[in-house]
Tab-separated table of C-alpha atoms in Angstrom:
chain	number	residue	atom	x	y	z
A	1	MET	CA	17.301	107.244	-29.340
A	2	THR	CA	13.460	107.642	-29.413
A	3	ALA	CA	11.639	110.174	-27.220
A	4	ALA	CA	9.407	108.813	-24.574
A	5	VAL	CA	5.703	108.798	-26.162
A	6	PRO	CA	3.226	110.248	-23.607
A	7	ARG	CA	1.021	107.505	-22.444
A	8	ALA	CA	-2.793	107.773	-23.213
A	9	ALA	CA	-4.882	108.342	-20.168
A	10	GLY	CA	-6.790	105.467	-18.848
A	11	ARG	CA	-6.014	101.743	-19.066
A	12	PRO	CA	-2.743	100.642	-20.312
A	13	ARG	CA	-2.564	99.401	-24.012
A	14	ASP	CA	-2.331	95.760	-22.892
A	15	GLU	CA	-5.364	95.954	-20.964
A	16	ARG	CA	-7.239	97.757	-23.676
A	17	VAL	CA	-6.357	95.287	-26.289
A	18	ASP	CA	-7.517	92.630	-23.931
A	19	ALA	CA	-11.009	94.129	-23.291
A	20	ALA	CA	-11.406	94.869	-27.065
A	21	VAL	CA	-10.674	91.341	-28.035
A	22	ARG	CA	-13.058	90.111	-25.359
A	23	GLU	CA	-15.878	92.293	-26.539
A	24	ALA	CA	-15.284	91.439	-30.097
A	25	ALA	CA	-15.381	87.779	-29.599
A	26	VAL	CA	-18.658	87.994	-27.406
A	27	ALA	CA	-20.255	89.941	-30.178
A	28	GLU	CA	-19.124	87.734	-33.061
A	29	LEU	CA	-20.223	84.666	-31.195
A	30	LEU	CA	-23.680	86.058	-30.650
A	31	GLU	CA	-23.813	87.515	-34.286
A	32	VAL	CA	-22.195	84.622	-36.238
A	33	GLY	CA	-22.236	81.531	-33.970
A	34	TYR	CA	-19.244	79.327	-32.694
A	35	ALA	CA	-18.816	77.414	-36.053
A	36	ARG	CA	-18.489	80.641	-38.092
A	37	LEU	CA	-16.404	82.586	-35.615
A	38	SER	CA	-12.999	83.209	-36.890
A	39	ILE	CA	-9.714	84.625	-35.174
A	40	GLU	CA	-9.520	86.779	-38.176
A	41	GLY	CA	-13.071	88.188	-37.551
A	42	VAL	CA	-12.548	88.954	-34.003
A	43	ALA	CA	-9.258	90.648	-34.641
A	44	ARG	CA	-10.727	92.844	-37.521
A	45	ARG	CA	-13.906	93.606	-35.201
A	46	ALA	CA	-11.423	94.546	-32.160
A	47	GLY	CA	-9.204	96.436	-34.533
A	48	VAL	CA	-6.002	94.199	-33.578
A	49	GLY	CA	-3.784	92.068	-35.410
A	50	LYS	CA	-4.387	88.183	-35.155
A	51	GLY	CA	-0.867	87.927	-33.286
A	52	ALA	CA	-2.320	90.131	-30.528
A	53	ILE	CA	-4.844	87.436	-30.102
A	54	TYR	CA	-2.622	84.466	-30.358
A	55	ARG	CA	-0.176	85.848	-28.097
A	56	ARG	CA	-3.094	85.747	-25.506
A	57	TRP	CA	-5.165	82.747	-26.445
A	58	ARG	CA	-3.560	79.498	-28.116
A	59	SER	CA	-6.827	78.745	-30.243
A	60	LYS	CA	-10.271	79.821	-31.052
A	61	ALA	CA	-11.695	77.443	-28.474
A	62	GLU	CA	-9.457	78.697	-25.662
A	63	LEU	CA	-10.560	82.193	-26.429
A	64	VAL	CA	-14.206	81.423	-26.479
A	65	PHE	CA	-14.108	79.345	-23.586
A	66	ASP	CA	-12.418	82.208	-21.745
A	67	VAL	CA	-14.640	85.200	-22.553
A	68	ALA	CA	-17.998	83.069	-23.043
A	69	VAL	CA	-17.993	80.333	-20.429
A	70	HIS	CA	-15.814	80.956	-17.581
A	71	PRO	CA	-15.334	84.077	-15.618
A	72	ALA	CA	-11.870	85.554	-16.497
A	73	GLU	CA	-10.331	84.999	-13.124
A	74	ILE	CA	-12.338	83.375	-10.210
A	75	GLY	CA	-10.616	83.672	-6.827
A	76	PRO	CA	-11.902	82.078	-3.815
A	77	PRO	CA	-15.322	83.883	-3.053
A	78	PRO	CA	-15.199	85.814	0.311
A	79	ASP	CA	-15.736	83.802	3.419
A	80	GLN	CA	-19.573	83.912	4.217
A	81	GLY	CA	-19.314	82.472	7.563
A	82	SER	CA	-20.770	78.873	6.544
A	83	LEU	CA	-20.468	76.097	4.049
A	84	ARG	CA	-23.813	76.531	2.896
A	85	ALA	CA	-23.425	80.334	2.057
A	86	ASP	CA	-20.056	80.038	0.458
A	87	LEU	CA	-21.570	77.361	-1.792
A	88	ALA	CA	-24.505	79.754	-2.531
A	89	GLY	CA	-21.814	82.403	-3.561
A	90	LEU	CA	-20.123	79.706	-5.872
A	91	VAL	CA	-23.666	78.697	-7.121
A	92	GLU	CA	-24.437	82.404	-8.204
A	93	ILE	CA	-20.883	82.619	-9.848
A	94	ILE	CA	-21.530	79.413	-11.983
A	95	ALA	CA	-25.098	80.188	-12.837
A	96	ALA	CA	-24.276	83.619	-14.088
A	97	SER	CA	-21.594	82.452	-16.123
A	98	LEU	CA	-23.407	79.538	-17.826
A	99	GLY	CA	-26.669	81.537	-18.131
A	100	ARG	CA	-25.045	84.581	-20.338
A	101	PRO	CA	-26.039	84.265	-23.864
A	102	ALA	CA	-22.573	84.012	-25.220
A	103	SER	CA	-22.152	80.981	-23.116
A	104	ALA	CA	-25.395	79.233	-24.147
A	105	ALA	CA	-24.381	79.977	-27.696
A	106	ALA	CA	-20.824	78.577	-27.320
A	107	ALA	CA	-21.163	75.749	-24.806
A	108	PRO	CA	-22.373	72.710	-27.075
A	109	ALA	CA	-19.668	73.604	-29.661
A	110	LEU	CA	-16.954	73.903	-27.235
A	111	LEU	CA	-18.190	70.193	-25.616
A	112	ALA	CA	-17.791	68.995	-28.935
A	113	GLU	CA	-14.534	70.266	-29.426
A	114	LEU	CA	-13.285	69.153	-26.084
A	115	ALA	CA	-14.608	65.498	-26.705
A	116	ALA	CA	-12.583	65.603	-30.067
A	117	ASP	CA	-9.349	67.089	-28.825
A	118	PRO	CA	-7.743	65.467	-25.784
A	119	GLU	CA	-4.742	67.820	-25.716
A	120	LEU	CA	-7.162	71.013	-25.983
A	121	ALA	CA	-9.085	69.285	-22.908
A	122	ALA	CA	-5.791	68.980	-21.017
A	123	ARG	CA	-5.289	72.676	-21.451
A	124	VAL	CA	-8.888	73.701	-20.477
A	125	ASP	CA	-8.541	71.453	-17.542
A	126	ALA	CA	-5.384	72.850	-16.460
A	127	ARG	CA	-6.475	76.593	-17.138
A	128	PHE	CA	-10.059	76.443	-16.052
A	129	ILE	CA	-11.432	73.240	-14.430
A	130	ASP	CA	-8.389	72.484	-12.047
A	131	PRO	CA	-8.429	75.833	-10.477
A	132	GLU	CA	-12.346	75.797	-10.030
A	133	ARG	CA	-11.767	72.369	-8.090
A	134	ARG	CA	-9.133	73.946	-6.049
A	135	LEU	CA	-11.493	76.853	-5.371
A	136	ILE	CA	-14.118	74.369	-4.080
A	137	GLU	CA	-11.483	72.627	-1.963
A	138	ALA	CA	-10.750	75.817	-0.327
A	139	LEU	CA	-14.475	76.408	0.519
A	140	LEU	CA	-14.638	72.867	2.095
A	141	GLU	CA	-11.161	73.523	3.888
A	142	ARG	CA	-12.896	76.550	5.357
A	143	ALA	CA	-15.866	74.219	6.412
A	144	VAL	CA	-13.500	71.681	8.129
A	145	ALA	CA	-11.801	74.692	10.055
A	146	ARG	CA	-15.464	75.762	11.109
A	147	GLY	CA	-16.138	72.078	12.231
A	148	GLU	CA	-18.825	71.834	9.487
A	149	LEU	CA	-17.313	68.878	7.752
A	150	PRO	CA	-14.917	66.166	9.064
A	151	ASP	CA	-12.658	66.372	5.920
A	152	ALA	CA	-12.348	68.121	2.583
A	153	SER	CA	-12.408	65.001	0.545
A	154	GLY	CA	-15.792	65.957	-1.146
A	155	ALA	CA	-14.400	68.532	-3.675
A	156	GLU	CA	-14.890	66.613	-6.769
A	157	LEU	CA	-18.377	65.505	-5.613
A	158	ALA	CA	-19.305	69.046	-4.894
A	159	HIS	CA	-17.922	70.140	-8.052
A	160	ALA	CA	-20.042	67.733	-10.092
A	161	LEU	CA	-22.972	68.445	-8.219
A	162	THR	CA	-22.892	72.164	-8.208
A	163	LEU	CA	-21.677	72.660	-11.987
A	164	GLY	CA	-23.813	69.745	-12.881
A	165	ALA	CA	-27.060	70.832	-11.624
A	166	CYS	CA	-26.533	74.318	-13.046
A	167	PHE	CA	-25.575	73.051	-16.310
A	168	ALA	CA	-28.512	70.485	-16.342
A	169	ARG	CA	-31.238	72.913	-15.677
A	170	LEU	CA	-29.982	75.073	-18.317
A	171	HIS	CA	-29.028	72.752	-20.955
A	172	LEU	CA	-30.522	69.333	-20.524
A	173	LEU	CA	-33.744	70.029	-18.672
A	174	ARG	CA	-34.341	73.498	-19.883
A	175	ARG	CA	-35.678	74.590	-16.417
A	176	PRO	CA	-35.321	78.120	-14.826
A	177	SER	CA	-31.924	78.672	-13.091
A	178	ALA	CA	-31.661	76.898	-9.496
A	179	ASP	CA	-32.221	79.188	-6.563
A	180	PRO	CA	-28.675	79.481	-5.273
A	181	ASP	CA	-29.578	79.005	-1.757
A	182	GLU	CA	-31.852	75.926	-2.186
A	183	LEU	CA	-29.124	74.167	-4.440
A	184	ALA	CA	-26.380	75.274	-1.917
A	185	ALA	CA	-28.241	73.864	0.996
A	186	ALA	CA	-28.733	70.711	-1.011
A	187	VAL	CA	-25.192	70.154	-1.938
A	188	ALA	CA	-23.980	71.178	1.831
A	189	ARG	CA	-26.300	68.365	3.021
A	190	ALA	CA	-24.951	65.998	0.118
A	191	LEU	CA	-21.455	66.597	1.391
A	192	GLY	CA	-22.563	65.689	4.989
A	193	GLY	CA	-22.188	69.278	6.442
A	194	SER	CA	-24.056	70.242	9.562
A	195	GLU	CA	-26.839	72.639	8.443
A	196	ARG	CA	-26.777	76.381	9.543
B	1	MET	CA	-57.438	37.842	-53.491
B	2	THR	CA	-53.791	37.555	-52.408
B	3	ALA	CA	-52.490	34.302	-50.712
B	4	ALA	CA	-51.447	34.606	-47.174
B	5	VAL	CA	-47.591	34.916	-46.994
B	6	PRO	CA	-46.072	32.844	-44.267
B	7	ARG	CA	-44.643	35.160	-41.927
B	8	ALA	CA	-40.702	34.781	-41.267
B	9	ALA	CA	-39.790	33.149	-38.184
B	10	GLY	CA	-38.543	35.306	-35.169
B	11	ARG	CA	-39.450	39.118	-34.456
B	12	PRO	CA	-42.375	40.605	-36.325
B	13	ARG	CA	-41.361	42.824	-39.276
B	14	ASP	CA	-42.115	46.136	-37.346
B	15	GLU	CA	-39.730	45.294	-34.580
B	16	ARG	CA	-37.099	44.121	-37.216
B	17	VAL	CA	-37.148	47.420	-39.058
B	18	ASP	CA	-37.034	49.406	-35.691
B	19	ALA	CA	-33.914	47.471	-34.893
B	20	ALA	CA	-32.361	47.890	-38.015
B	21	VAL	CA	-32.787	51.573	-37.956
B	22	ARG	CA	-31.668	51.847	-34.401
B	23	GLU	CA	-28.463	49.837	-35.154
B	24	ALA	CA	-27.726	51.574	-38.666
B	25	ALA	CA	-28.212	55.008	-36.732
B	26	VAL	CA	-25.736	54.232	-34.034
B	27	ALA	CA	-23.419	52.856	-36.586
B	28	GLU	CA	-23.670	55.913	-38.777
B	29	LEU	CA	-23.010	58.242	-35.815
B	30	LEU	CA	-19.782	56.530	-34.696
B	31	GLU	CA	-18.704	56.309	-38.355
B	32	VAL	CA	-19.562	59.877	-39.761
B	33	GLY	CA	-20.488	62.075	-36.708
B	34	TYR	CA	-23.683	63.847	-36.062
B	35	ALA	CA	-23.363	66.565	-38.239
B	36	ARG	CA	-22.732	64.499	-41.481
B	37	LEU	CA	-25.496	61.665	-40.309
B	38	SER	CA	-28.370	61.908	-42.656
B	39	ILE	CA	-31.653	60.138	-42.695
B	40	GLU	CA	-30.953	58.955	-45.999
B	41	GLY	CA	-27.656	57.207	-45.018
B	42	VAL	CA	-29.366	55.505	-42.019
B	43	ALA	CA	-32.033	54.158	-44.319
B	44	ARG	CA	-29.700	52.988	-46.764
B	45	ARG	CA	-27.506	51.249	-44.246
B	46	ALA	CA	-30.799	49.732	-42.458
B	47	GLY	CA	-32.018	48.496	-45.764
B	48	VAL	CA	-35.242	50.208	-45.388
B	49	GLY	CA	-36.975	53.288	-47.168
B	50	LYS	CA	-36.750	56.825	-45.611
B	51	GLY	CA	-40.579	56.722	-44.969
B	52	ALA	CA	-39.853	53.898	-42.475
B	53	ILE	CA	-37.704	55.949	-40.524
B	54	TYR	CA	-39.811	59.245	-40.634
B	55	ARG	CA	-43.132	57.075	-39.636
B	56	ARG	CA	-41.099	56.422	-36.208
B	57	TRP	CA	-39.118	59.480	-35.629
B	58	ARG	CA	-40.025	62.966	-36.731
B	59	SER	CA	-36.383	64.194	-37.291
B	60	LYS	CA	-32.909	63.471	-37.295
B	61	ALA	CA	-32.386	64.848	-33.995
B	62	GLU	CA	-35.059	62.892	-32.329
B	63	LEU	CA	-33.875	59.582	-33.940
B	64	VAL	CA	-30.287	60.157	-32.569
B	65	PHE	CA	-31.694	61.427	-29.190
B	66	ASP	CA	-33.552	58.122	-28.945
B	67	VAL	CA	-31.064	55.716	-29.890
B	68	ALA	CA	-28.028	57.560	-28.685
B	69	VAL	CA	-28.745	59.309	-25.553
B	70	HIS	CA	-31.794	58.003	-23.840
B	71	PRO	CA	-32.803	54.325	-23.289
B	72	ALA	CA	-35.597	53.440	-25.541
B	73	GLU	CA	-38.112	53.036	-22.747
B	74	ILE	CA	-37.376	53.726	-19.238
B	75	GLY	CA	-40.064	52.404	-16.503
B	76	PRO	CA	-39.477	52.848	-12.954
B	77	PRO	CA	-36.623	50.660	-11.795
B	78	PRO	CA	-37.527	47.973	-9.359
B	79	ASP	CA	-38.118	48.800	-5.697
B	80	GLN	CA	-34.756	48.225	-4.099
B	81	GLY	CA	-36.100	48.978	-0.583
B	82	SER	CA	-34.805	52.192	0.132
B	83	LEU	CA	-34.292	55.579	-1.362
B	84	ARG	CA	-30.496	55.442	-1.620
B	85	ALA	CA	-30.720	52.009	-3.388
B	86	ASP	CA	-33.464	53.230	-5.685
B	87	LEU	CA	-31.210	56.275	-6.622
B	88	ALA	CA	-28.168	54.036	-7.207
B	89	GLY	CA	-30.271	52.147	-9.897
B	90	LEU	CA	-31.275	55.308	-11.367
B	91	VAL	CA	-27.755	56.609	-11.490
B	92	GLU	CA	-26.643	53.455	-13.104
B	93	ILE	CA	-29.239	53.740	-15.955
B	94	ILE	CA	-28.229	57.349	-16.518
B	95	ALA	CA	-24.389	56.765	-16.318
B	96	ALA	CA	-24.551	53.955	-18.624
B	97	SER	CA	-26.654	55.738	-21.320
B	98	LEU	CA	-24.456	58.833	-21.269
B	99	GLY	CA	-21.392	56.949	-21.267
B	100	ARG	CA	-22.128	55.175	-24.554
B	101	PRO	CA	-19.847	56.225	-27.361
B	102	ALA	CA	-22.787	57.123	-29.601
B	103	SER	CA	-23.917	59.208	-26.703
B	104	ALA	CA	-20.692	61.126	-26.265
B	105	ALA	CA	-20.616	61.484	-30.034
B	106	ALA	CA	-24.080	62.987	-30.305
B	107	ALA	CA	-24.661	65.022	-27.109
B	108	PRO	CA	-23.017	68.057	-27.895
B	109	ALA	CA	-24.508	68.515	-31.282
B	110	LEU	CA	-27.882	67.509	-29.837
B	111	LEU	CA	-27.607	70.369	-27.191
B	112	ALA	CA	-26.826	72.850	-29.921
B	113	GLU	CA	-29.851	71.871	-31.843
B	114	LEU	CA	-32.186	71.801	-28.706
B	115	ALA	CA	-31.041	75.292	-27.856
B	116	ALA	CA	-31.655	76.522	-31.439
B	117	ASP	CA	-35.050	74.896	-31.865
B	118	PRO	CA	-37.702	75.523	-29.266
B	119	GLU	CA	-40.332	73.248	-30.719
B	120	LEU	CA	-37.714	70.381	-30.990
B	121	ALA	CA	-36.833	71.027	-27.438
B	122	ALA	CA	-40.464	70.894	-26.389
B	123	ARG	CA	-41.061	67.484	-28.186
B	124	VAL	CA	-37.733	66.251	-26.610
B	125	ASP	CA	-39.098	67.308	-23.030
B	126	ALA	CA	-42.540	65.732	-23.868
B	127	ARG	CA	-40.963	62.412	-24.854
B	128	PHE	CA	-37.870	62.082	-22.661
B	129	ILE	CA	-37.359	64.545	-20.021
B	130	ASP	CA	-40.587	64.772	-18.366
B	131	PRO	CA	-41.096	60.728	-18.154
B	132	GLU	CA	-37.702	60.802	-16.597
B	133	ARG	CA	-38.655	63.331	-14.164
B	134	ARG	CA	-41.933	61.377	-13.543
B	135	LEU	CA	-39.786	58.402	-12.942
B	136	ILE	CA	-37.909	60.165	-10.185
B	137	GLU	CA	-40.963	61.454	-8.677
B	138	ALA	CA	-42.227	57.790	-8.467
B	139	LEU	CA	-39.085	56.899	-6.539
B	140	LEU	CA	-39.485	59.799	-4.259
B	141	GLU	CA	-43.000	58.842	-3.546
B	142	ARG	CA	-41.749	55.211	-2.512
B	143	ALA	CA	-39.515	57.250	-0.325
B	144	VAL	CA	-42.386	59.031	1.176
B	145	ALA	CA	-44.210	55.879	1.763
B	146	ARG	CA	-41.337	54.182	3.587
B	147	GLY	CA	-41.139	57.269	5.742
B	148	GLU	CA	-37.719	58.305	4.340
B	149	LEU	CA	-38.948	61.477	3.132
B	150	PRO	CA	-41.397	63.904	4.285
B	151	ASP	CA	-42.727	64.750	0.792
B	152	ALA	CA	-41.808	64.125	-2.794
B	153	SER	CA	-41.177	67.894	-3.796
B	154	GLY	CA	-37.628	67.393	-4.491
B	155	ALA	CA	-37.960	65.416	-7.760
B	156	GLU	CA	-36.565	68.331	-10.041
B	157	LEU	CA	-33.695	68.907	-7.554
B	158	ALA	CA	-32.835	65.265	-7.674
B	159	HIS	CA	-33.224	65.078	-11.593
B	160	ALA	CA	-30.809	68.129	-11.941
B	161	LEU	CA	-28.383	66.673	-9.250
B	162	THR	CA	-28.444	63.128	-10.602
B	163	LEU	CA	-28.423	63.814	-14.394
B	164	GLY	CA	-26.209	66.885	-13.969
B	165	ALA	CA	-23.643	65.144	-11.849
B	166	CYS	CA	-23.202	62.169	-14.366
B	167	PHE	CA	-23.388	64.628	-17.185
B	168	ALA	CA	-20.592	67.034	-15.663
B	169	ARG	CA	-18.259	64.048	-14.826
B	170	LEU	CA	-18.340	62.941	-18.325
B	171	HIS	CA	-18.389	65.911	-20.501
B	172	LEU	CA	-17.426	69.122	-18.246
B	173	LEU	CA	-14.862	67.648	-15.946
B	174	ARG	CA	-13.642	64.628	-17.905
B	175	ARG	CA	-13.547	62.483	-14.609
B	176	PRO	CA	-14.315	58.935	-14.502
B	177	SER	CA	-17.895	58.110	-14.137
B	178	ALA	CA	-19.446	58.452	-10.543
B	179	ASP	CA	-19.514	55.595	-8.156
B	180	PRO	CA	-23.350	55.068	-8.416
B	181	ASP	CA	-23.545	54.173	-4.784
B	182	GLU	CA	-21.626	57.250	-3.781
B	183	LEU	CA	-23.573	59.723	-5.716
B	184	ALA	CA	-26.754	58.040	-4.804
B	185	ALA	CA	-26.065	58.436	-1.243
B	186	ALA	CA	-25.122	62.008	-1.796
B	187	VAL	CA	-28.404	62.862	-3.656
B	188	ALA	CA	-30.347	60.936	-0.915
B	189	ARG	CA	-28.691	63.335	1.818
B	190	ALA	CA	-29.284	66.380	-0.440
B	191	LEU	CA	-32.953	65.648	-0.484
B	192	GLY	CA	-32.944	65.267	3.406
B	193	GLY	CA	-33.611	61.735	3.370
B	194	SER	CA	-32.739	59.517	6.123
B	195	GLU	CA	-29.754	57.408	5.630
B	196	ARG	CA	-29.926	53.439	5.233
């Protein structure tokens, strides 16, 4: 029988490991770039074993996607009272996420991995892309309930327009980030929403 | 004094070299990928000297961008009679260009190069991105002349929405290409254009 070990104050161990790995992965990404980042290097920097990382993330690509590109957990943003305002909240989240230096460093290499590995792409879709689309569907359902839209069928279009415009400005056109309100108003009009 | 050499029938030599290099670059890209593609390999496959390539393209990235991503020369598409129809023509060009296998193979690596090399990015902007935006401005000016738009100030927004939505569907969301008419109608509404 082992005596109960008093818990360290603060966050539980699991959460501390998680945070340490995330911080180490971002630091490695910025220091050595995606191609030279390794799970071993991240583990060493975080002071954990490789197993602790592989228990949480299935591959380097998934770890980097999680910590560098996508907010860890995105729930539906609070109801702002209109489709346009809800979309502006979404644009802010996407633009902030894509605009981080770690994301800019990782995005092109991740796209290359996704294009080359359909199974990885399927897992990323299930874990990140599909929930993001469902979140947009939830925003559109709210707009339907408010009488702003006739139906919520435009979720895929809204997804492509909001994510696409943010990504295009940063990586394809190299322009300053979109003004969230301006882009949100444009997407709301694109969806056929009444303007507020 | 040298005797005049009779010209081979068909395209002039410069044009034939150009076409041979373009074909060789696409073939190399599909066969070995962007990272392993070299100007030397392209020259060998095209049966020309490396100088013939460097006289036309300043770098591997510019050659690949030119042959794989961007249509060689895009002039303003013919006037289709409405903003929506003009935008549909533009979406078709962009989607066809991005959807080619050579483009899918090259795009992520090119984005990484552009992010890492501001001078290359400035040349790509001047050669490809700025003309594309001016082409969109020309489409919007036509719409202003028709009374469909109050002004042509939305060119950057239209650029980010059309290019972004096409790119996002292909590379970020892994969805089938947008229906050009549907996306064009959405962008026309986003710009505040009257629907036709």
